[in-house]
Amino acid sequence: SKGAEKFLCLAQLSEGQEALEYYIHGIKVLRAEVDTAEDAGEVKRRMASAMAAAAELFMTDLCELPDAEERCEGILREANDVDADNIEVLRVLADLRLVQQRPADALECIR
């Protein structure tokens, strides 16, 4: 899992499209490790957290992209499929719902 770590660290140190590309690469590395990992649950948790961070880029650095909202939703859906109990995924989803002016849905995510 050291392979993914360097890309996820680079993503955190980068901005915009560059950060997204590092996240995508790190997620691909993690996805490849799931089947052979001793602790697949931990790899899935890290993968979902990386996806949440990537999704967050579409509410910040990449919010001007015409498909930013759809891409954010899609990544969060995929992250939820990977690890439905991941608190970071739920937090980013709640943030998205607030941006969409859907406070009741945001509150549901937090609960």
PDB file of C-alpha atoms in Angstrom:
ATOM      1  CA  SER A   1       0.000   0.000   0.000  1.00  0.00           C
ATOM      2  CA  LYS A   2       3.059   2.208  -0.020  1.00  0.00           C
ATOM      3  CA  GLY A   3       2.503   2.685  -3.739  1.00  0.00           C
ATOM      4  CA  ALA A   4      -0.820   4.434  -3.226  1.00  0.00           C
ATOM      5  CA  GLU A   5       0.437   6.504  -0.301  1.00  0.00           C
ATOM      6  CA  LYS A   6       2.860   8.578  -2.371  1.00  0.00           C
ATOM      7  CA  PHE A   7       0.124   9.509  -4.857  1.00  0.00           C
ATOM      8  CA  LEU A   8      -2.340  10.403  -2.101  1.00  0.00           C
ATOM      9  CA  CYS A   9       0.292  12.577  -0.404  1.00  0.00           C
ATOM     10  CA  LEU A  10       1.083  14.303  -3.693  1.00  0.00           C
ATOM     11  CA  ALA A  11      -2.649  14.880  -4.193  1.00  0.00           C
ATOM     12  CA  GLN A  12      -2.888  16.624  -0.814  1.00  0.00           C
ATOM     13  CA  LEU A  13       0.048  18.845  -1.718  1.00  0.00           C
ATOM     14  CA  SER A  14      -1.367  19.721  -5.137  1.00  0.00           C
ATOM     15  CA  GLU A  15      -4.331  21.702  -6.405  1.00  0.00           C
ATOM     16  CA  GLY A  16      -7.035  21.414  -9.027  1.00  0.00           C
ATOM     17  CA  GLN A  17      -6.668  19.024 -11.938  1.00  0.00           C
ATOM     18  CA  GLU A  18      -3.186  17.949 -10.829  1.00  0.00           C
ATOM     19  CA  ALA A  19      -4.506  16.911  -7.410  1.00  0.00           C
ATOM     20  CA  LEU A  20      -7.397  15.054  -9.048  1.00  0.00           C
ATOM     21  CA  GLU A  21      -5.003  13.105 -11.259  1.00  0.00           C
ATOM     22  CA  TYR A  22      -2.909  12.068  -8.242  1.00  0.00           C
ATOM     23  CA  TYR A  23      -6.057  10.962  -6.378  1.00  0.00           C
ATOM     24  CA  ILE A  24      -7.233   8.952  -9.383  1.00  0.00           C
ATOM     25  CA  HIS A  25      -3.856   7.242  -9.657  1.00  0.00           C
ATOM     26  CA  GLY A  26      -3.753   6.461  -5.914  1.00  0.00           C
ATOM     27  CA  ILE A  27      -7.301   5.082  -6.045  1.00  0.00           C
ATOM     28  CA  LYS A  28      -6.344   2.826  -8.973  1.00  0.00           C
ATOM     29  CA  VAL A  29      -3.398   1.466  -6.974  1.00  0.00           C
ATOM     30  CA  LEU A  30      -5.652   0.805  -3.961  1.00  0.00           C
ATOM     31  CA  ARG A  31      -8.307  -0.832  -6.152  1.00  0.00           C
ATOM     32  CA  ALA A  32      -5.642  -3.216  -7.488  1.00  0.00           C
ATOM     33  CA  GLU A  33      -4.603  -4.096  -3.916  1.00  0.00           C
ATOM     34  CA  VAL A  34      -8.061  -4.926  -2.524  1.00  0.00           C
ATOM     35  CA  ASP A  35      -8.102  -8.564  -3.665  1.00  0.00           C
ATOM     36  CA  THR A  36      -4.624  -9.397  -2.369  1.00  0.00           C
ATOM     37  CA  ALA A  37      -4.597  -7.302   0.809  1.00  0.00           C
ATOM     38  CA  GLU A  38      -4.449  -8.923   4.242  1.00  0.00           C
ATOM     39  CA  ASP A  39      -6.992  -6.357   5.426  1.00  0.00           C
ATOM     40  CA  ALA A  40      -9.248  -5.600   2.461  1.00  0.00           C
ATOM     41  CA  GLY A  41     -11.552  -3.557   4.699  1.00  0.00           C
ATOM     42  CA  GLU A  42      -8.742  -1.157   5.547  1.00  0.00           C
ATOM     43  CA  VAL A  43      -7.789  -0.783   1.875  1.00  0.00           C
ATOM     44  CA  LYS A  44     -11.443  -0.083   1.028  1.00  0.00           C
ATOM     45  CA  ARG A  45     -11.647   2.502   3.834  1.00  0.00           C
ATOM     46  CA  ARG A  46      -8.578   4.292   2.490  1.00  0.00           C
ATOM     47  CA  MET A  47      -9.891   4.084  -1.077  1.00  0.00           C
ATOM     48  CA  ALA A  48     -13.268   5.576  -0.089  1.00  0.00           C
ATOM     49  CA  SER A  49     -11.527   8.350   1.868  1.00  0.00           C
ATOM     50  CA  ALA A  50      -9.381   9.173  -1.170  1.00  0.00           C
ATOM     51  CA  MET A  51     -12.518   9.239  -3.313  1.00  0.00           C
ATOM     52  CA  ALA A  52     -14.153  11.636  -0.847  1.00  0.00           C
ATOM     53  CA  ALA A  53     -11.137  13.935  -1.044  1.00  0.00           C
ATOM     54  CA  ALA A  54     -11.248  13.794  -4.851  1.00  0.00           C
ATOM     55  CA  ALA A  55     -14.982  14.579  -4.803  1.00  0.00           C
ATOM     56  CA  GLU A  56     -14.319  17.563  -2.555  1.00  0.00           C
ATOM     57  CA  LEU A  57     -12.140  19.067  -5.295  1.00  0.00           C
ATOM     58  CA  PHE A  58     -15.298  19.489  -7.375  1.00  0.00           C
ATOM     59  CA  MET A  59     -16.738  21.752  -4.667  1.00  0.00           C
ATOM     60  CA  THR A  60     -13.548  23.814  -4.391  1.00  0.00           C
ATOM     61  CA  ASP A  61     -10.715  23.979  -6.950  1.00  0.00           C
ATOM     62  CA  LEU A  62     -12.713  22.420  -9.803  1.00  0.00           C
ATOM     63  CA  CYS A  63     -16.146  23.913  -9.049  1.00  0.00           C
ATOM     64  CA  GLU A  64     -16.094  25.952 -12.281  1.00  0.00           C
ATOM     65  CA  LEU A  65     -16.163  22.824 -14.468  1.00  0.00           C
ATOM     66  CA  PRO A  66     -19.550  22.462 -16.173  1.00  0.00           C
ATOM     67  CA  ASP A  67     -19.977  18.877 -14.906  1.00  0.00           C
ATOM     68  CA  ALA A  68     -18.480  19.438 -11.444  1.00  0.00           C
ATOM     69  CA  GLU A  69     -21.664  18.646  -9.520  1.00  0.00           C
ATOM     70  CA  GLU A  70     -22.349  15.441 -11.465  1.00  0.00           C
ATOM     71  CA  ARG A  71     -18.752  14.262 -11.111  1.00  0.00           C
ATOM     72  CA  CYS A  72     -18.823  14.992  -7.387  1.00  0.00           C
ATOM     73  CA  GLU A  73     -22.067  12.999  -7.000  1.00  0.00           C
ATOM     74  CA  GLY A  74     -20.671  10.117  -9.057  1.00  0.00           C
ATOM     75  CA  ILE A  75     -17.459   9.811  -7.082  1.00  0.00           C
ATOM     76  CA  LEU A  76     -19.354   9.951  -3.785  1.00  0.00           C
ATOM     77  CA  ARG A  77     -21.771   7.253  -4.979  1.00  0.00           C
ATOM     78  CA  GLU A  78     -18.820   5.053  -5.923  1.00  0.00           C
ATOM     79  CA  ALA A  79     -17.091   5.780  -2.606  1.00  0.00           C
ATOM     80  CA  ASN A  80     -20.263   4.827  -0.747  1.00  0.00           C
ATOM     81  CA  ASP A  81     -20.363   1.533  -2.673  1.00  0.00           C
ATOM     82  CA  VAL A  82     -16.756   0.852  -1.631  1.00  0.00           C
ATOM     83  CA  ASP A  83     -17.276   1.679   2.073  1.00  0.00           C
ATOM     84  CA  ALA A  84     -20.815   2.629   3.117  1.00  0.00           C
ATOM     85  CA  ASP A  85     -19.808   3.527   6.692  1.00  0.00           C
ATOM     86  CA  ASN A  86     -16.937   5.866   5.807  1.00  0.00           C
ATOM     87  CA  ILE A  87     -17.370   9.048   7.847  1.00  0.00           C
ATOM     88  CA  GLU A  88     -15.339  11.145   5.387  1.00  0.00           C
ATOM     89  CA  VAL A  89     -17.602  10.145   2.509  1.00  0.00           C
ATOM     90  CA  LEU A  90     -20.684  11.041   4.552  1.00  0.00           C
ATOM     91  CA  ARG A  91     -19.160  14.400   5.587  1.00  0.00           C
ATOM     92  CA  VAL A  92     -18.354  15.365   1.983  1.00  0.00           C
ATOM     93  CA  LEU A  93     -21.819  14.224   0.891  1.00  0.00           C
ATOM     94  CA  ALA A  94     -23.335  16.419   3.623  1.00  0.00           C
ATOM     95  CA  ASP A  95     -21.223  19.353   2.385  1.00  0.00           C
ATOM     96  CA  LEU A  96     -22.466  18.743  -1.157  1.00  0.00           C
ATOM     97  CA  ARG A  97     -26.079  18.693   0.040  1.00  0.00           C
ATOM     98  CA  LEU A  98     -25.523  22.025   1.794  1.00  0.00           C
ATOM     99  CA  VAL A  99     -24.033  23.517  -1.386  1.00  0.00           C
ATOM    100  CA  GLN A 100     -27.122  22.202  -3.215  1.00  0.00           C
ATOM    101  CA  GLN A 101     -29.284  23.951  -0.592  1.00  0.00           C
ATOM    102  CA  ARG A 102     -30.668  20.644   0.659  1.00  0.00           C
ATOM    103  CA  PRO A 103     -30.157  21.022   4.440  1.00  0.00           C
ATOM    104  CA  ALA A 104     -32.516  18.187   5.397  1.00  0.00           C
ATOM    105  CA  ASP A 105     -30.524  15.754   3.245  1.00  0.00           C
ATOM    106  CA  ALA A 106     -27.277  17.118   4.706  1.00  0.00           C
ATOM    107  CA  LEU A 107     -28.556  16.461   8.211  1.00  0.00           C
ATOM    108  CA  GLU A 108     -29.494  12.905   7.227  1.00  0.00           C
ATOM    109  CA  CYS A 109     -25.917  12.302   6.026  1.00  0.00           C
ATOM    110  CA  ILE A 110     -24.525  13.486   9.358  1.00  0.00           C
ATOM    111  CA  ARG A 111     -26.876  11.262  11.348  1.00  0.00           C
TER     112      ARG A 111
END
